[in-house]
Short mmCIF file of C-alpha atoms in Angstrom, two decimals:
data_model
loop_
_atom_site.label_atom_id
_atom_site.label_comp_id
_atom_site.label_asym_id
_atom_site.label_seq_id
_atom_site.Cartn_x
_atom_site.Cartn_y
_atom_site.Cartn_z
CA UNK A 1 3.95 -14.11 88.72
CA UNK A 2 2.52 -14.76 92.20
CA UNK A 3 -1.14 -15.47 92.50
CA UNK A 4 -3.60 -14.63 95.26
CA UNK A 5 -2.24 -15.90 98.56
CA UNK A 6 -4.34 -16.69 101.59
CA UNK A 7 -3.35 -17.62 105.12
CA UNK A 8 -3.77 -19.73 106.98
CA UNK A 9 -4.78 -22.53 104.70
CA UNK A 10 -6.57 -24.25 107.57
CA UNK A 11 -7.91 -22.91 110.87
CA UNK A 12 -9.58 -24.75 113.64
CA UNK A 13 -11.07 -22.58 116.42
CA UNK A 14 -13.38 -23.05 119.33
CA UNK A 15 -16.84 -21.58 119.23
CA UNK A 16 -16.94 -18.06 120.63
CA UNK A 17 -13.30 -17.18 119.63
CA UNK A 18 -12.34 -14.55 117.11
CA UNK A 19 -10.45 -15.38 113.94
CA UNK A 20 -8.60 -13.37 111.32
CA UNK A 21 -8.15 -14.55 107.77
CA UNK A 22 -5.59 -12.87 105.52
CA UNK A 23 -5.50 -12.27 101.76
CA UNK A 24 -2.55 -11.04 99.71
CA UNK A 25 -3.91 -10.09 96.23
CA UNK A 26 -2.04 -10.07 93.03
CA UNK A 27 0.18 -6.99 92.85
CA UNK A 28 -1.51 -4.09 91.01
CA UNK A 29 -5.03 -5.50 91.41
CA UNK A 30 -7.26 -2.76 92.75
CA UNK A 31 -10.36 -4.89 93.31
CA UNK A 32 -10.52 -7.51 96.07
CA UNK A 33 -13.35 -9.85 96.95
CA UNK A 34 -14.26 -12.22 99.78
CA UNK A 35 -16.46 -15.22 99.21
CA UNK A 36 -17.60 -18.08 101.41
CA UNK A 37 -18.03 -21.60 100.14
CA UNK A 38 -20.04 -24.01 102.09
CA UNK A 39 -20.76 -27.62 101.08
CA UNK A 40 -23.50 -27.70 98.48
CA UNK A 41 -24.06 -23.97 98.66
CA UNK A 42 -21.78 -22.66 95.98
CA UNK A 43 -19.97 -19.43 96.50
CA UNK A 44 -21.57 -16.75 98.61
CA UNK A 45 -20.39 -13.16 98.09
CA UNK A 46 -19.31 -11.38 101.23
CA UNK A 47 -17.63 -8.10 100.44
CA UNK A 48 -15.90 -6.14 97.61
CA UNK A 49 -13.07 -3.69 97.97
CA UNK A 50 -11.97 -1.09 95.42
CA UNK A 51 -8.70 0.18 96.75
CA UNK A 52 -9.13 0.54 100.51
CA UNK A 53 -12.82 1.27 100.48
CA UNK A 54 -15.67 -1.28 100.40
CA UNK A 55 -18.44 0.00 98.16
CA UNK A 56 -20.32 -3.28 98.50
CA UNK A 57 -20.42 -5.16 101.77
CA UNK A 58 -23.95 -6.41 101.35
CA UNK A 59 -22.93 -10.04 101.64
CA UNK A 60 -21.64 -9.95 105.17
CA UNK A 61 -23.99 -12.25 107.03
CA UNK A 62 -23.91 -10.48 110.42
CA UNK A 63 -22.18 -7.78 112.40
CA UNK A 64 -19.73 -10.45 113.62
CA UNK A 65 -18.14 -10.25 110.23
CA UNK A 66 -15.90 -7.43 109.21
CA UNK A 67 -13.09 -6.79 106.74
CA UNK A 68 -10.53 -4.18 106.07
CA UNK A 69 -7.94 -3.47 103.36
CA UNK A 70 -4.83 -1.43 103.87
CA UNK A 71 -2.44 0.12 101.36
CA UNK A 72 -4.65 -1.04 98.54
CA UNK A 73 -3.19 -4.48 99.07
CA UNK A 74 -3.56 -6.95 101.93
CA UNK A 75 -7.01 -7.59 103.28
CA UNK A 76 -8.12 -9.20 106.54
CA UNK A 77 -11.53 -10.80 107.21
CA UNK A 78 -12.37 -10.96 110.86
CA UNK A 79 -15.12 -13.15 112.40
CA UNK A 80 -15.92 -12.37 116.00
CA UNK A 81 -17.50 -14.81 118.45
CA UNK A 82 -17.36 -17.63 115.86
CA UNK A 83 -20.29 -19.98 115.59
CA UNK A 84 -20.39 -23.52 114.15
CA UNK A 85 -22.30 -22.27 111.11
CA UNK A 86 -19.30 -20.14 110.25
CA UNK A 87 -17.44 -23.27 109.28
CA UNK A 88 -16.69 -23.00 105.56
CA UNK A 89 -13.97 -22.26 103.07
CA UNK A 90 -13.32 -18.53 102.80
CA UNK A 91 -12.04 -17.50 99.41
CA UNK A 92 -10.37 -14.32 98.37
CA UNK A 93 -10.18 -13.10 94.86
CA UNK A 94 -8.61 -10.07 93.15
CA UNK A 95 -9.04 -8.48 89.76
CA UNK A 96 -7.24 -5.76 87.90
CA UNK A 97 -9.92 -3.06 88.25
CA UNK A 98 -13.21 -4.68 89.23
CA UNK A 99 -16.24 -4.35 87.06
CA UNK A 100 -16.02 -7.16 84.46
CA UNK A 101 -12.33 -7.96 84.95
CA UNK A 102 -11.75 -11.66 85.46
CA UNK A 103 -11.37 -12.73 89.10
CA UNK A 104 -8.25 -14.60 90.24
CA UNK A 105 -8.89 -16.80 93.28
CA UNK A 106 -6.72 -17.87 96.09
CA UNK A 107 -6.86 -21.43 97.39
CA UNK A 108 -8.90 -20.38 100.37
CA UNK A 109 -8.88 -20.76 104.12
CA UNK A 110 -10.77 -23.74 105.46
CA UNK A 111 -12.31 -22.66 108.79
CA UNK A 112 -13.70 -25.20 111.25
CA UNK A 113 -15.48 -24.04 114.36
CA UNK A 114 -15.68 -26.72 117.04
CA UNK B 1 -32.17 -9.59 91.94
CA UNK B 2 -29.72 -11.46 89.79
CA UNK B 3 -29.42 -15.20 90.15
CA UNK B 4 -27.84 -18.17 88.55
CA UNK B 5 -29.29 -21.66 88.42
CA UNK B 6 -27.28 -24.79 87.66
CA UNK B 7 -30.02 -27.47 87.46
CA UNK B 8 -27.62 -30.46 87.65
CA UNK B 9 -25.89 -31.05 90.92
CA UNK B 10 -23.84 -34.01 89.66
CA UNK B 11 -23.23 -35.41 86.17
CA UNK B 12 -21.24 -38.50 85.10
CA UNK B 13 -19.80 -38.73 81.60
CA UNK B 14 -17.79 -41.37 79.96
CA UNK B 15 -14.30 -40.40 78.84
CA UNK B 16 -14.39 -39.28 75.23
CA UNK B 17 -18.11 -38.48 75.29
CA UNK B 18 -19.48 -35.00 74.78
CA UNK B 19 -20.48 -32.82 77.71
CA UNK B 20 -23.06 -30.11 78.29
CA UNK B 21 -23.47 -28.32 81.64
CA UNK B 22 -26.54 -26.21 82.00
CA UNK B 23 -26.68 -22.69 83.37
CA UNK B 24 -29.68 -20.34 83.54
CA UNK B 25 -29.51 -16.78 84.74
CA UNK B 26 -31.93 -14.12 85.87
CA UNK B 27 -30.88 -10.63 84.84
CA UNK B 28 -32.68 -7.61 83.40
CA UNK B 29 -30.11 -6.28 80.91
CA UNK B 30 -27.38 -7.89 78.86
CA UNK B 31 -25.45 -10.01 81.32
CA UNK B 32 -21.77 -10.55 81.78
CA UNK B 33 -21.44 -14.32 82.14
CA UNK B 34 -18.59 -16.54 83.29
CA UNK B 35 -17.71 -20.16 83.81
CA UNK B 36 -15.21 -21.20 86.40
CA UNK B 37 -13.76 -24.66 87.21
CA UNK B 38 -12.54 -25.86 90.63
CA UNK B 39 -10.42 -28.95 90.45
CA UNK B 40 -9.85 -30.98 93.63
CA UNK B 41 -7.48 -29.17 95.95
CA UNK B 42 -7.09 -26.26 93.59
CA UNK B 43 -8.51 -22.75 93.33
CA UNK B 44 -11.12 -21.63 90.93
CA UNK B 45 -9.94 -21.00 87.38
CA UNK B 46 -11.69 -18.96 84.76
CA UNK B 47 -12.72 -21.10 81.75
CA UNK B 48 -14.41 -18.47 79.63
CA UNK B 49 -16.51 -15.34 79.72
CA UNK B 50 -19.21 -13.58 77.64
CA UNK B 51 -19.67 -9.87 77.55
CA UNK B 52 -21.12 -9.10 74.11
CA UNK B 53 -20.73 -9.97 70.44
CA UNK B 54 -20.48 -13.52 69.19
CA UNK B 55 -22.75 -15.62 71.28
CA UNK B 56 -20.47 -18.63 71.03
CA UNK B 57 -17.39 -18.14 73.08
CA UNK B 58 -14.29 -20.30 73.26
CA UNK B 59 -12.41 -20.89 76.40
CA UNK B 60 -9.42 -22.79 77.70
CA UNK B 61 -9.06 -26.58 77.82
CA UNK B 62 -11.29 -27.03 74.76
CA UNK B 63 -14.45 -25.69 76.41
CA UNK B 64 -17.01 -23.41 74.74
CA UNK B 65 -20.28 -21.83 75.84
CA UNK B 66 -23.24 -20.38 73.99
CA UNK B 67 -25.25 -17.42 75.19
CA UNK B 68 -28.92 -17.72 74.35
CA UNK B 69 -30.88 -14.64 75.40
CA UNK B 70 -34.20 -16.17 74.52
CA UNK B 71 -33.60 -19.02 76.90
CA UNK B 72 -31.62 -17.00 79.52
CA UNK B 73 -29.00 -19.73 79.26
CA UNK B 74 -25.24 -19.97 79.03
CA UNK B 75 -24.48 -23.67 78.71
CA UNK B 76 -20.94 -25.02 78.78
CA UNK B 77 -19.91 -27.65 76.29
CA UNK B 78 -16.97 -29.81 75.34
CA UNK B 79 -16.94 -32.26 72.41
CA UNK B 80 -14.73 -34.90 74.06
CA UNK B 81 -14.25 -35.16 77.83
CA UNK B 82 -10.97 -36.17 79.40
CA UNK B 83 -10.52 -37.78 82.83
CA UNK B 84 -8.72 -34.60 83.96
CA UNK B 85 -11.91 -32.64 83.40
CA UNK B 86 -13.44 -34.13 86.54
CA UNK B 87 -14.04 -31.16 88.76
CA UNK B 88 -16.71 -28.77 90.02
CA UNK B 89 -18.03 -26.25 87.53
CA UNK B 90 -19.55 -22.91 88.43
CA UNK B 91 -21.49 -20.48 86.32
CA UNK B 92 -21.64 -16.77 87.34
CA UNK B 93 -23.19 -13.55 86.34
CA UNK B 94 -21.87 -10.06 87.20
CA UNK B 95 -24.35 -8.27 89.42
CA UNK B 96 -26.04 -5.10 88.16
CA UNK B 97 -23.94 -2.83 90.33
CA UNK B 98 -20.76 -4.42 88.78
CA UNK B 99 -19.40 -5.16 92.21
CA UNK B 100 -19.57 -8.92 92.51
CA UNK B 101 -20.09 -12.14 90.68
CA UNK B 102 -23.12 -14.10 91.59
CA UNK B 103 -22.35 -17.80 91.41
CA UNK B 104 -24.58 -20.80 90.82
CA UNK B 105 -24.28 -23.72 93.30
CA UNK B 106 -22.10 -25.65 90.92
CA UNK B 107 -22.18 -28.91 88.99
CA UNK B 108 -19.83 -31.73 89.94
CA UNK B 109 -18.57 -33.61 86.89
CA UNK B 110 -17.32 -37.15 87.26
CA UNK B 111 -15.63 -38.89 84.34
CA UNK B 112 -15.88 -42.66 83.98
CA UNK B 113 -13.51 -44.79 82.02
#
């Protein structure tokens, strides 16, 4: 079946602009996660959704970052007033029910802020 | 707070040689531990996981890992490395709230012929 789909795969934006990154999880997966991967920094947790609610958003680095999930499916990560330090690969993952269910990752969106 | 340390940033192994990638975790209770692999241009793929029971767990692609509570370690091993194993490997632990995986910074594996 289809895996986790992310779009766009690449995004170049100017500093100060807003960007939206989209994630389509595997059908039936109730849990959805956003991570950020920067060079040499591993994967940094951003936010966790269970259904449409976000019980853990502790990893969002600033109030410029927000995310929502609708219909228990698609999620959008929005970064307002982008800064150069926001440049990274943004990864989305889903799992069947959260907790210790294995995560299935998308291929990510590479964001470059110029 | 939970954390994961992968002491080796980069390792080079000859094809056919054995491999061990180190992972140490910090966690108060019995951890849920994972190893993921990220091949060039591909997404992360789960290799194996440990929740409880037998401390030696088998995964895909001939990998195994051993949970050692006394050493707070969960090292990944493979008896004979193939060139296609060249990738970045991440160890992770489920956080105490059960809401997220905490990843190490990864170990890049190069395979020489």
